[in-house]
PDB file of C-alpha atoms in Angstrom:
ATOM      1  CA  MET E   1      24.492   0.940  27.765  1.00  0.00           C
ATOM      2  CA  ALA E   2      24.120   2.777  31.089  1.00  0.00           C
ATOM      3  CA  TRP E   3      27.775   3.848  31.022  1.00  0.00           C
ATOM      4  CA  PHE E   4      27.467   5.164  27.466  1.00  0.00           C
ATOM      5  CA  VAL E   5      24.363   7.179  28.394  1.00  0.00           C
ATOM      6  CA  LEU E   6      26.076   8.454  31.542  1.00  0.00           C
ATOM      7  CA  VAL E   7      29.104   9.703  29.612  1.00  0.00           C
ATOM      8  CA  LEU E   8      26.875  11.360  27.023  1.00  0.00           C
ATOM      9  CA  SER E   9      24.902  12.987  29.842  1.00  0.00           C
ATOM     10  CA  GLY E  10      28.147  14.304  31.314  1.00  0.00           C
ATOM     11  CA  VAL E  11      29.035  15.833  27.953  1.00  0.00           C
ATOM     12  CA  LEU E  12      25.600  17.470  27.851  1.00  0.00           C
ATOM     13  CA  GLU E  13      26.249  18.861  31.324  1.00  0.00           C
ATOM     14  CA  ALA E  14      29.174  20.789  29.861  1.00  0.00           C
ATOM     15  CA  VAL E  15      26.911  21.981  27.036  1.00  0.00           C
ATOM     16  CA  TRP E  16      24.245  23.314  29.371  1.00  0.00           C
ATOM     17  CA  ALA E  17      26.757  24.882  31.764  1.00  0.00           C
ATOM     18  CA  THR E  18      28.482  26.664  28.892  1.00  0.00           C
ATOM     19  CA  ALA E  19      25.157  27.762  27.381  1.00  0.00           C
ATOM     20  CA  LEU E  20      24.002  29.058  30.767  1.00  0.00           C
ATOM     21  CA  GLY E  21      27.130  31.164  31.023  1.00  0.00           C
ATOM     22  CA  ARG E  22      26.558  32.569  27.547  1.00  0.00           C
ATOM     23  CA  SER E  23      22.859  33.253  28.088  1.00  0.00           C
ATOM     24  CA  GLU E  24      23.520  36.465  30.037  1.00  0.00           C
ATOM     25  CA  GLY E  25      21.054  35.615  32.782  1.00  0.00           C
ATOM     26  CA  LEU E  26      18.732  33.680  30.462  1.00  0.00           C
ATOM     27  CA  THR E  27      18.116  36.795  28.355  1.00  0.00           C
ATOM     28  CA  ARG E  28      19.623  35.551  25.066  1.00  0.00           C
ATOM     29  CA  PRO E  29      17.218  33.189  23.261  1.00  0.00           C
ATOM     30  CA  VAL E  30      19.594  30.748  21.524  1.00  0.00           C
ATOM     31  CA  PRO E  31      21.889  30.062  24.496  1.00  0.00           C
ATOM     32  CA  THR E  32      18.826  29.887  26.769  1.00  0.00           C
ATOM     33  CA  ALA E  33      17.125  27.331  24.513  1.00  0.00           C
ATOM     34  CA  THR E  34      20.373  25.349  24.263  1.00  0.00           C
ATOM     35  CA  PHE E  35      20.658  25.422  28.048  1.00  0.00           C
ATOM     36  CA  LEU E  36      17.102  24.158  28.578  1.00  0.00           C
ATOM     37  CA  VAL E  37      17.297  21.336  26.027  1.00  0.00           C
ATOM     38  CA  ALA E  38      20.756  20.185  27.135  1.00  0.00           C
ATOM     39  CA  LEU E  39      19.753  20.382  30.807  1.00  0.00           C
ATOM     40  CA  ALA E  40      16.623  18.282  30.332  1.00  0.00           C
ATOM     41  CA  THR E  41      18.435  15.728  28.177  1.00  0.00           C
ATOM     42  CA  SER E  42      21.400  15.533  30.535  1.00  0.00           C
ATOM     43  CA  MET E  43      19.168  14.974  33.564  1.00  0.00           C
ATOM     44  CA  ALA E  44      17.118  12.358  31.742  1.00  0.00           C
ATOM     45  CA  GLY E  45      20.284  10.495  30.811  1.00  0.00           C
ATOM     46  CA  LEU E  46      21.586  10.679  34.371  1.00  0.00           C
ATOM     47  CA  GLY E  47      18.289   9.316  35.619  1.00  0.00           C
ATOM     48  CA  TYR E  48      18.416   6.485  33.098  1.00  0.00           C
ATOM     49  CA  ALA E  49      21.960   5.554  34.083  1.00  0.00           C
ATOM     50  CA  MET E  50      20.996   5.533  37.763  1.00  0.00           C
ATOM     51  CA  ARG E  51      18.537   2.718  37.088  1.00  0.00           C
ATOM     52  CA  THR E  52      21.454   0.276  36.916  1.00  0.00           C
ATOM     53  CA  LEU E  53      24.499   2.143  38.252  1.00  0.00           C
ATOM     54  CA  PRO E  54      24.987   3.248  41.862  1.00  0.00           C
ATOM     55  CA  VAL E  55      23.790   6.774  42.587  1.00  0.00           C
ATOM     56  CA  GLY E  56      27.116   7.973  44.008  1.00  0.00           C
ATOM     57  CA  THR E  57      29.171   6.603  41.142  1.00  0.00           C
ATOM     58  CA  SER E  58      26.742   7.939  38.545  1.00  0.00           C
ATOM     59  CA  TYR E  59      26.690  11.404  40.036  1.00  0.00           C
ATOM     60  CA  ALA E  60      30.469  11.581  40.506  1.00  0.00           C
ATOM     61  CA  VAL E  61      31.125  10.501  36.913  1.00  0.00           C
ATOM     62  CA  TRP E  62      28.475  12.879  35.537  1.00  0.00           C
ATOM     63  CA  VAL E  63      29.798  15.863  37.487  1.00  0.00           C
ATOM     64  CA  GLY E  64      33.425  14.999  36.759  1.00  0.00           C
ATOM     65  CA  ILE E  65      32.920  14.751  33.007  1.00  0.00           C
ATOM     66  CA  GLY E  66      30.857  17.927  32.983  1.00  0.00           C
ATOM     67  CA  ALA E  67      33.398  19.845  35.047  1.00  0.00           C
ATOM     68  CA  VAL E  68      36.422  18.806  33.001  1.00  0.00           C
ATOM     69  CA  LEU E  69      34.725  19.543  29.683  1.00  0.00           C
ATOM     70  CA  THR E  70      33.315  22.869  30.897  1.00  0.00           C
ATOM     71  CA  ILE E  71      36.789  23.987  31.964  1.00  0.00           C
ATOM     72  CA  ALA E  72      38.285  22.727  28.689  1.00  0.00           C
ATOM     73  CA  ILE E  73      35.698  24.618  26.626  1.00  0.00           C
ATOM     74  CA  ALA E  74      36.353  27.773  28.634  1.00  0.00           C
ATOM     75  CA  MET E  75      40.100  27.427  28.089  1.00  0.00           C
ATOM     76  CA  VAL E  76      39.726  26.802  24.344  1.00  0.00           C
ATOM     77  CA  THR E  77      37.419  29.798  23.911  1.00  0.00           C
ATOM     78  CA  GLY E  78      39.664  32.017  26.010  1.00  0.00           C
ATOM     79  CA  THR E  79      37.193  32.754  28.784  1.00  0.00           C
ATOM     80  CA  GLU E  80      39.434  30.940  31.262  1.00  0.00           C
ATOM     81  CA  SER E  81      43.193  30.846  31.381  1.00  0.00           C
ATOM     82  CA  PHE E  82      45.221  27.670  31.059  1.00  0.00           C
ATOM     83  CA  SER E  83      47.904  26.651  33.515  1.00  0.00           C
ATOM     84  CA  VAL E  84      49.895  23.492  33.929  1.00  0.00           C
ATOM     85  CA  VAL E  85      48.426  23.019  37.405  1.00  0.00           C
ATOM     86  CA  LYS E  86      44.847  23.259  36.063  1.00  0.00           C
ATOM     87  CA  GLY E  87      45.740  20.813  33.313  1.00  0.00           C
ATOM     88  CA  LEU E  88      47.197  18.329  35.771  1.00  0.00           C
ATOM     89  CA  LEU E  89      44.184  18.624  38.060  1.00  0.00           C
ATOM     90  CA  MET E  90      41.880  17.988  35.118  1.00  0.00           C
ATOM     91  CA  VAL E  91      43.916  14.905  34.189  1.00  0.00           C
ATOM     92  CA  GLY E  92      43.529  13.787  37.799  1.00  0.00           C
ATOM     93  CA  LEU E  93      39.756  14.157  37.576  1.00  0.00           C
ATOM     94  CA  VAL E  94      39.668  12.108  34.391  1.00  0.00           C
ATOM     95  CA  GLY E  95      41.801   9.474  36.113  1.00  0.00           C
ATOM     96  CA  CYS E  96      39.320   9.320  38.975  1.00  0.00           C
ATOM     97  CA  ILE E  97      36.408   8.934  36.543  1.00  0.00           C
ATOM     98  CA  VAL E  98      38.190   6.083  34.768  1.00  0.00           C
ATOM     99  CA  GLY E  99      38.984   4.545  38.156  1.00  0.00           C
ATOM    100  CA  LEU E 100      35.315   4.570  39.138  1.00  0.00           C
ATOM    101  CA  LYS E 101      34.485   2.732  35.926  1.00  0.00           C
ATOM    102  CA  LEU E 102      37.229   0.170  36.532  1.00  0.00           C
ATOM    103  CA  VAL E 103      36.087  -0.671  40.063  1.00  0.00           C
ATOM    104  CA  HIS E 104      32.420  -0.924  39.126  1.00  0.00           C
TER     105      HIS E 104
END
């Protein structure tokens, strides 16, 4: 259950990071509210997962999932360009996340 919550929390990290970027300095109400709710939920999930998973592993997985999904969202929406090198680096990050799960 801790791994499921951790992955979901990583997804919510991408949600709050994207919402923060769209909030224009926390001046737009809907993205700001999305940011605050996703941030609180993501942190709560990370905290829950850290009850049973090592802190370093939990944090690395959480950040990795959030980073990859944030970049992917930015590429899909056109706010960030795609390149083969970026794609390969993102695949490498996902591989590292999977590796951390496998060695746990």
